[in-house]
Coordinates of C-alpha atoms in Angstrom, one line a residue:
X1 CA -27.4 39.9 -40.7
X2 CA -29.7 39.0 -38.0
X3 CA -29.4 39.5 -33.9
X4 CA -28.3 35.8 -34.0
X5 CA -26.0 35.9 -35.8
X6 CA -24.0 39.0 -35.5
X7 CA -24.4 37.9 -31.6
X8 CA -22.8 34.4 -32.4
X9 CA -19.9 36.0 -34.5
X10 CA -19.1 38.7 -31.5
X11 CA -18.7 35.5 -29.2
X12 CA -16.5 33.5 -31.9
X13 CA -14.6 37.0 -31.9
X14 CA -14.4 37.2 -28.0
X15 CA -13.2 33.2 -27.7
X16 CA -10.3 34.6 -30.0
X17 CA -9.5 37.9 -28.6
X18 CA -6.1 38.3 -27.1
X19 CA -4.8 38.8 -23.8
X20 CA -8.2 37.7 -22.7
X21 CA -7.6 33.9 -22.0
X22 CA -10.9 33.4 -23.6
X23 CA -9.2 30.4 -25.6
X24 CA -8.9 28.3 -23.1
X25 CA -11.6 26.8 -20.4
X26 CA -11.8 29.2 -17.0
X27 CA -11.5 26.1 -15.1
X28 CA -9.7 23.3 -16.8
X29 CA -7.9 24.8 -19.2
X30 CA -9.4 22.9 -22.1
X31 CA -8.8 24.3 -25.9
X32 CA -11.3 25.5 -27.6
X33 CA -14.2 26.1 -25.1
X34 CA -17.8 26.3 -27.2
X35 CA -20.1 27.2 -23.7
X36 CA -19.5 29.7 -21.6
X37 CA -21.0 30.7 -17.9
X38 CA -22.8 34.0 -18.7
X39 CA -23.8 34.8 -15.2
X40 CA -20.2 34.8 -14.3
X41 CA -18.8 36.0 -18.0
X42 CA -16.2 33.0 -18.8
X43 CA -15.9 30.4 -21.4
X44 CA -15.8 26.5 -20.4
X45 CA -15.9 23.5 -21.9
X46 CA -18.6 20.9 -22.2
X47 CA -17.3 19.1 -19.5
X48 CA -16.7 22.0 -16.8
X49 CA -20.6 23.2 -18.3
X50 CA -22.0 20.2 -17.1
X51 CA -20.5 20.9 -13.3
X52 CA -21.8 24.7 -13.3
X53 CA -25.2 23.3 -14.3
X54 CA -25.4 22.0 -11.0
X55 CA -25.5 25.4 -9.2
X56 CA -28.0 27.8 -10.7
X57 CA -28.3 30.4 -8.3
X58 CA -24.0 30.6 -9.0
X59 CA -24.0 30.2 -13.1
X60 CA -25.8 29.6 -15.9
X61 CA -24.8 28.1 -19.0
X62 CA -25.3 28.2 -23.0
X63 CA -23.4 27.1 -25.8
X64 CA -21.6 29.5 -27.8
X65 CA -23.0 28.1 -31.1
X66 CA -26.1 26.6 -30.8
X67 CA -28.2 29.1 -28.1
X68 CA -29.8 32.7 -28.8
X69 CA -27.6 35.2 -26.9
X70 CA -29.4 38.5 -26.7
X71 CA -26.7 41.9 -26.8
X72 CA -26.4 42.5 -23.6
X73 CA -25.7 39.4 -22.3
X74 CA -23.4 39.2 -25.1
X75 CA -21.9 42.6 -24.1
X76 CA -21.8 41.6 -20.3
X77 CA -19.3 38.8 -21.6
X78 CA -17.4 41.3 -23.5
X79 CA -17.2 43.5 -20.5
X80 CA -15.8 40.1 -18.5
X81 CA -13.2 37.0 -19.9
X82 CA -11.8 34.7 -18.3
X83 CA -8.4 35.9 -17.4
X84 CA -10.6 39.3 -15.7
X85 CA -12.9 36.4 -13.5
X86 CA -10.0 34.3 -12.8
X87 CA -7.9 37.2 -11.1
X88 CA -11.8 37.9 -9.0
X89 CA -11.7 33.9 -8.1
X90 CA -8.2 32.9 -8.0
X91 CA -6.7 35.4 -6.3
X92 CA -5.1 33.9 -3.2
X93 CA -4.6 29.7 -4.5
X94 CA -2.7 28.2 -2.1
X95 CA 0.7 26.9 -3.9
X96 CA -0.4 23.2 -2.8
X97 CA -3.4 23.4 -4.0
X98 CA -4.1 21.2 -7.0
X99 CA -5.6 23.2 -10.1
X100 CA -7.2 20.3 -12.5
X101 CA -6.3 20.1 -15.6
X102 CA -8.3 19.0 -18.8
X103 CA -7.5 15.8 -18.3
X104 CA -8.0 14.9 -14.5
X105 CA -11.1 13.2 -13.0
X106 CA -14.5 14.6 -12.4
X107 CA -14.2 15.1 -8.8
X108 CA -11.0 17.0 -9.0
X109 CA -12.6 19.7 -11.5
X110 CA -16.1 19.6 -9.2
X111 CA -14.8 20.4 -6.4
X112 CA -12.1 23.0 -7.5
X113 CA -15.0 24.7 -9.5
X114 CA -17.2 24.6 -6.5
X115 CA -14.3 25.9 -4.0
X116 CA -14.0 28.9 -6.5
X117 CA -17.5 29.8 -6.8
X118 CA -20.0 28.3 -4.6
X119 CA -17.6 28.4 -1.4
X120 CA -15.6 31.5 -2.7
X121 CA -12.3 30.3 -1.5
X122 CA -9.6 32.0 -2.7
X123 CA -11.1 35.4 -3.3
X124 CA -8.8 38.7 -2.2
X125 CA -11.2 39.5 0.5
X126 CA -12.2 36.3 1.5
X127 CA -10.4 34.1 4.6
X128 CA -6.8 33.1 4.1
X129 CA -6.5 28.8 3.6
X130 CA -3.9 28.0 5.3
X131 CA -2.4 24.4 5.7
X132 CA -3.8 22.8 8.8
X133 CA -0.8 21.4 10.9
X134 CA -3.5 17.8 11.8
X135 CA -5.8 15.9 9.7
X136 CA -8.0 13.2 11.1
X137 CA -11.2 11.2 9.7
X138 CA -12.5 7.6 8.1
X139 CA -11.6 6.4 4.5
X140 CA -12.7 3.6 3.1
X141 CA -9.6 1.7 2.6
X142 CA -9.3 -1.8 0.2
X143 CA -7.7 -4.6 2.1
X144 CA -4.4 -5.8 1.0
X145 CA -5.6 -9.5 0.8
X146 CA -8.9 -9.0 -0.6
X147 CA -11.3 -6.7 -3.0
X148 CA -13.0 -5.4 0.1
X149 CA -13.5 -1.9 1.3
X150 CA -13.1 -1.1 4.8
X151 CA -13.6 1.8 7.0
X152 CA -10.1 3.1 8.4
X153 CA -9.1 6.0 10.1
X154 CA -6.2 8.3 8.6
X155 CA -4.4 10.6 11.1
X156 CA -2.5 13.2 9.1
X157 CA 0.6 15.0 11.1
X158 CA 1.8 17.4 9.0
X159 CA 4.4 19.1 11.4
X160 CA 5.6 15.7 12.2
X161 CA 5.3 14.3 8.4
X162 CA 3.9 11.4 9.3
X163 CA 0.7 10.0 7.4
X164 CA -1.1 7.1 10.1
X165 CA -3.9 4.7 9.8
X166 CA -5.7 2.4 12.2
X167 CA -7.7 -0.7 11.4
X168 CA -9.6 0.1 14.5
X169 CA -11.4 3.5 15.2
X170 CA -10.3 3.4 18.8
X171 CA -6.8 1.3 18.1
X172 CA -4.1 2.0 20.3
X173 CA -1.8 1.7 17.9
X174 CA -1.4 2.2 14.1
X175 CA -1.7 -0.4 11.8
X176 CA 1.1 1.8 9.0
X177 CA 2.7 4.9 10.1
X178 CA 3.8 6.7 6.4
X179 CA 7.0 9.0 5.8
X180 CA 5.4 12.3 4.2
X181 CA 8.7 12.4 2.6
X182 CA 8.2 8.7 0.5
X183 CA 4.4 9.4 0.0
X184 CA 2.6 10.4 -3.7
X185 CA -1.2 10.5 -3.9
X186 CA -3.3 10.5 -7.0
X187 CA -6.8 10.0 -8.1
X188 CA -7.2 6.9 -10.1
X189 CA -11.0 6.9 -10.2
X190 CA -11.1 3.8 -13.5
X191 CA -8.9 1.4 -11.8
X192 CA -10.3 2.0 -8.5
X193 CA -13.7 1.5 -9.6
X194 CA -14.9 5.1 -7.4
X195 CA -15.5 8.3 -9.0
X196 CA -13.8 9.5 -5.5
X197 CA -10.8 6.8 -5.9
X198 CA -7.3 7.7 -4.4
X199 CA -3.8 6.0 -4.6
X200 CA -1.7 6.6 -2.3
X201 CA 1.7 4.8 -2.3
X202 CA 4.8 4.8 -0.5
X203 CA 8.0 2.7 0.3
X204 CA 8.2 0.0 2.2
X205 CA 11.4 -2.3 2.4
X206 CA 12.3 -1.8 -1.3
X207 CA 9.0 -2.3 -2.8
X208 CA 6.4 0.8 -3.6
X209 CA 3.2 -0.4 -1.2
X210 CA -0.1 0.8 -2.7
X211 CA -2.9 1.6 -0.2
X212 CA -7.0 2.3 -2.6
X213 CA -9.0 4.8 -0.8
X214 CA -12.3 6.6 -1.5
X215 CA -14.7 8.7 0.5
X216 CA -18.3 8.9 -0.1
X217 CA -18.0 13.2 -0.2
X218 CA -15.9 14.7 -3.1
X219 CA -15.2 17.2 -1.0
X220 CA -14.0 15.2 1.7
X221 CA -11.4 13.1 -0.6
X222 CA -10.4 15.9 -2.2
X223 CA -9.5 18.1 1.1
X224 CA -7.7 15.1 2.0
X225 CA -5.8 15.1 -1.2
X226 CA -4.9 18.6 -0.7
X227 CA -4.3 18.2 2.8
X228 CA -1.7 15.3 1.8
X229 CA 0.3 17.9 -0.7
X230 CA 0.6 20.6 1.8
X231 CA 2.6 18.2 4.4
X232 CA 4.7 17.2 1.1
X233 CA 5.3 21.2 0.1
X234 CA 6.1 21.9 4.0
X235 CA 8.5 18.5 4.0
X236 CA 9.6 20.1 0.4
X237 CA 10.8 23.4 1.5
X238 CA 12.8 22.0 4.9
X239 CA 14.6 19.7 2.4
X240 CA 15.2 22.1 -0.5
X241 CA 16.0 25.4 1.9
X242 CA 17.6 27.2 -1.0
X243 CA 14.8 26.4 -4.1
X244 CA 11.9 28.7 -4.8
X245 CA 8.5 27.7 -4.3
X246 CA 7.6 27.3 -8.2
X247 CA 10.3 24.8 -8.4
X248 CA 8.8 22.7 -5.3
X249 CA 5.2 22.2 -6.6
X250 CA 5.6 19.9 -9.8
X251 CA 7.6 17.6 -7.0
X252 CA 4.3 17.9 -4.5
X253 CA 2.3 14.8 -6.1
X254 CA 2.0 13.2 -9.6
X255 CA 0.7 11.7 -11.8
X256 CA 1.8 8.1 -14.0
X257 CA 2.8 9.1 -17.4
X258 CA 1.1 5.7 -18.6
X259 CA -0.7 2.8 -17.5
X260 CA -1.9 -0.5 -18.5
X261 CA -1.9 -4.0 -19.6
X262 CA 1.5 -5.8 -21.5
X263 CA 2.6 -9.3 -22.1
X264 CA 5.3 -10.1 -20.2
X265 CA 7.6 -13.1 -20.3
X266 CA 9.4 -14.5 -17.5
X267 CA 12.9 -15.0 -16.5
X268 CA 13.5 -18.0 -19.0
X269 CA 12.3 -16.3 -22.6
X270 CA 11.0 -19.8 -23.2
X271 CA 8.5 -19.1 -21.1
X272 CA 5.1 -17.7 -22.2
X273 CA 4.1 -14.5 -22.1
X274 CA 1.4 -13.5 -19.5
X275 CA -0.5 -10.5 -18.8
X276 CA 0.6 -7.8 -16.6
X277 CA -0.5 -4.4 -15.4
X278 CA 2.2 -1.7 -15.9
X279 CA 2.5 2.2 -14.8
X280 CA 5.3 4.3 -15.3
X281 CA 6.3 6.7 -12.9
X282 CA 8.3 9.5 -14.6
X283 CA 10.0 11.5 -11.9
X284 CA 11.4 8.4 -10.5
X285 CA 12.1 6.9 -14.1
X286 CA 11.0 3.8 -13.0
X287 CA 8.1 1.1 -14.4
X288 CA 6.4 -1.0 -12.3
X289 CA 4.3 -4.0 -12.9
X290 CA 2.1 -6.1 -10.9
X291 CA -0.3 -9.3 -11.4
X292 CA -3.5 -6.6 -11.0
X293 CA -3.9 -3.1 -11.2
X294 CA -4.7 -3.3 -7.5
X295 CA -1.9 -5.0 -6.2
X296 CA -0.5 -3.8 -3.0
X297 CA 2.6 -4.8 -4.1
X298 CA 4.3 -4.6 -7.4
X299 CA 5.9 -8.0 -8.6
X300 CA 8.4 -6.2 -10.2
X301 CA 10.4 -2.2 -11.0
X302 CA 12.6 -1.4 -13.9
X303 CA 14.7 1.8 -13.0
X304 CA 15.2 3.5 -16.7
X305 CA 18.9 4.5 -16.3
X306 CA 22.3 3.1 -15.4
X307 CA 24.4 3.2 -12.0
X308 CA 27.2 5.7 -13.9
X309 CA 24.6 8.0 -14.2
X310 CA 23.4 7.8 -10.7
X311 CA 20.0 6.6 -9.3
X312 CA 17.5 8.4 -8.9
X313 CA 15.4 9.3 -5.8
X314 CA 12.3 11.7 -5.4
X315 CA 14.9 14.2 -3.0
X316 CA 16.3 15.3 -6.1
X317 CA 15.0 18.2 -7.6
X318 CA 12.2 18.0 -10.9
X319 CA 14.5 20.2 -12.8
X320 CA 18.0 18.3 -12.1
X321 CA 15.8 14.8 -12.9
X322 CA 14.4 16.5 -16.4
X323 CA 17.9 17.8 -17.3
X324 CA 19.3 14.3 -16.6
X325 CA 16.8 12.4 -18.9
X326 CA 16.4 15.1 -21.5
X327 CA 20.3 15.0 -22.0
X328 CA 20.1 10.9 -22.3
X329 CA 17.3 11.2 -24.8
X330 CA 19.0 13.8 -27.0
X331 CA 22.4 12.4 -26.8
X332 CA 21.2 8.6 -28.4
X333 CA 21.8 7.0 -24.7
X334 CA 18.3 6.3 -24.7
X335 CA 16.9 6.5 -28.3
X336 CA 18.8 3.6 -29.8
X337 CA 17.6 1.4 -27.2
X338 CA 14.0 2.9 -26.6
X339 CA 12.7 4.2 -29.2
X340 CA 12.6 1.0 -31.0
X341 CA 10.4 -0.8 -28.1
X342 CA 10.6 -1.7 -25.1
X343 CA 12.0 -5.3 -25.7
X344 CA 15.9 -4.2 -24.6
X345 CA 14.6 -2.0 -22.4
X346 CA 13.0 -4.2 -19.7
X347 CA 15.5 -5.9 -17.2
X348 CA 15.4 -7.8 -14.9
X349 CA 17.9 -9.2 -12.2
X350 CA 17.3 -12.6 -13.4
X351 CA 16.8 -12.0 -17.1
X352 CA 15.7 -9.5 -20.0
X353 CA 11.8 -9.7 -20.3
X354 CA 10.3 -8.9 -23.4
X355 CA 7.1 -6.8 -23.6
X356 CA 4.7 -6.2 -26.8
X357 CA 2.2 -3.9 -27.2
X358 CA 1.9 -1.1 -29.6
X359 CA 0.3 1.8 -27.5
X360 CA 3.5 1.6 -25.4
X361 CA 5.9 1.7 -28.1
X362 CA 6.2 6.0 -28.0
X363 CA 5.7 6.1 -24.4
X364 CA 9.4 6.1 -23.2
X365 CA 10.5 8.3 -25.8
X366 CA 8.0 10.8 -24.1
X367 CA 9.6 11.0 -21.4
X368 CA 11.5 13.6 -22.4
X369 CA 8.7 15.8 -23.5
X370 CA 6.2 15.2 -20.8
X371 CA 8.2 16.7 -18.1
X372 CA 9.1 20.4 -18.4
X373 CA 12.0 21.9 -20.0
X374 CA 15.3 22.7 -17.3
X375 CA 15.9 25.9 -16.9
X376 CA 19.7 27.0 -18.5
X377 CA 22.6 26.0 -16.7
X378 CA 20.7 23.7 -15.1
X379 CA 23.7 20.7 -14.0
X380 CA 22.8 16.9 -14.1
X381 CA 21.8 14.3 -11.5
X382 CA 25.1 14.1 -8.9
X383 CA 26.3 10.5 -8.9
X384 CA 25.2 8.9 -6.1
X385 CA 28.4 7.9 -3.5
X386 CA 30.5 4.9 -5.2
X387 CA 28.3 4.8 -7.9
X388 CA 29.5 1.8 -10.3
X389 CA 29.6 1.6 -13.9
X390 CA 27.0 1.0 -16.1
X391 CA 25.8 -0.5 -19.7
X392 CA 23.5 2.5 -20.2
X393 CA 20.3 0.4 -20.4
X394 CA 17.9 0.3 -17.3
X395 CA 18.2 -1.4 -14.4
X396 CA 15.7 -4.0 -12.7
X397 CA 14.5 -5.5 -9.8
X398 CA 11.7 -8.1 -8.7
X399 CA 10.0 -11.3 -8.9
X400 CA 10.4 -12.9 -12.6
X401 CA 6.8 -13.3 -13.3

């Protein structure tokens, strides 16, 4: 057997190996990584290769299976792995800081791959990040009557947990001042149309308002991301006092289970159907849908639950909402209805919509496996005060079309 070869088969060994994390990408978390970094000894996928490329002096990249690896470089990697780097580079990562996973946008992995390594962030030695009490700067910001994009300033109080903008650099007074407590943020670079695109939404009178912001820096509009789910952890722990930390962070920011386009019909069935944009927010069990994808207002929200099990809000605790919905699921409240498609599923307060499209038909049913499992003894959602009966289908709101 040649150098090659018994090289390439020491590597395929190494990605195996356990108790090294060598399985899985150093920065994403990716399956089956096939390049690796072998001036910092990790494996990486394809995608996370093609950030480190950008920083030579930092790393420098081959694939596992296709480029000549001389012995000691493979014996450098052997001597290094990814969960031995990691505990080098990730040794103090703030608890609101968001770790990308395989499946997040570019800019989120670039910049958490460049914090790690280029800026050395969260080494043992290096400088502490703390959570800055103020934020202030420009965003571009998409009007709410028009496609266009418009410089805004953002004033971030995070002591105060308050979230301001101004349509004027100099305005005296805000134009939206935003309860930290009501506020999620999270990239949505496709529908925005911006590798850097952020949602951020909160309530406003009963409806979920939707504000599209980018920033011409990744690493301005992701500091401002991360900036945003420290004042949420800070509101987090003066609301949950008695909850640890771990328990906090999945309720920081999230992420839509599913988007995209249905047919819809309106309140009167005869009616035809018409195409809508939906997303559905799991932690709130609720699915929205609007006219377009960048509406600032939805036109309609179906909560997925029933009054005699109590609504939900996002105060409550992930673990009490996953218990609630996992019970539902496995107990046939929500399979014989659900599971079937999302025609009896879909009220209104006017009517019962029906919805078609195929890619949607498992995504409900999900629900109770995309959120993480409750812990034992974990009790259900508390009933909200003079909670009503229910019919044990969901409950709606909005505009009929």
């Amino acid at each position: 057997m040649g150098d090659r070869e018994r090289n390439k088969k020491r590597l395929l060994e190494l990605l195996r190996a356990a108790g090294t994390g060598n399985a899985h990408c150093a920065d994403c978390g990716a399956a089956d990584p096939d390049w690796a970094s072998y001036k910092l000894g990790i494996f990486i996928c394809l995608n996370c290769s093609g950030v480190h490329r950008n920083f030579p002096d930092i790393s420098k990249v081959k694939s596992v299976r296709l480029d000549f690896w001389d012995d000691s470089t493979v014996e450098f990697m052997s001597h290094n792995g990814n969960l031995r780097v990691k505990a080098k580079y990730e040794a103090r990562v703030p608890a609101f800081y968001y770790i990308p996973q395989a499946s997040d946008c570019l800019v989120l992995k670039e910049q958490w791959i460049r914090a790690k390594y280029e800026r050395q962030e969260f080494m043992a030695d290096g400088k502490t990040i703390s959570p800055s009490g103020n934020r202030e700067g420009l965003l571009w910001k998409r009007g709410k009557d028009n496609a266009q994009f418009l410089r805004r300033r953002f004033v971030l109080l995070a002591r105060e947990g308050l979230l301001k903008y101004y349509t004027k650099e100099e305005g005296k007074g805000p134009k939206a001042v935003i309860n930290i407590k009501d506020l999620n943020a999270t990239f949505q670079t496709e529908k925005i149309g911006n590798p850097h695109g952020l949602q951020i939404t909160y309530r406003r009178e009963g409806h979920i308002r939707n504000l599209f912001v980018y920033h011409e820096s990744g690493k301005e509009i992701v500091d401002w991301f991360n900036a945003l789910r420290a004042a949420r952890l800070q509101y987090l722990k003066m609301a949950f006092p008695e909850l640890p930390e771990p328990e906090l962070v999945p309720l920081i920011t999230r992420n839509y289970l599913k988007q995209g386009f249905m047919e819809k019909t309106g309140p009167k069935q005869r009616e035809p159907f018409k195409k809508r944009w939906f997303a559905l927010d799991p932690q709130e069990r609720r699915l929205l849908y609007y006219k377009h994808p960048l509406d600032a207002f939805e036109l309609g929200q179906v909560f997925l639950g029933s009054k005699e099990q109590g609504c939900i809000n996002r105060e409550w605790p992930q673990q009490q909402v996953t218990h609630w919905l996992s019970n539902r699921l496995a107990t046939g409240h929500g399979n014989s209805q659900w599971e079937g498609g999302l025609s009896s599923a879909l009220v209104t307060q006017q009517a019962c919509p029906a919805v078609g499209s195929h890619c949607w038909q498992s995504t409900l049913p999900r629900l109770k496996f995309g959120l993480h499992r409750p812990a034992p003894g974990a009790s259900p959602l508390p009933s909200p005060g003079g909670g009503g009966s229910g019919t044990g289908g969901p409950q709606g709101s909005g505009h009929p079309q």
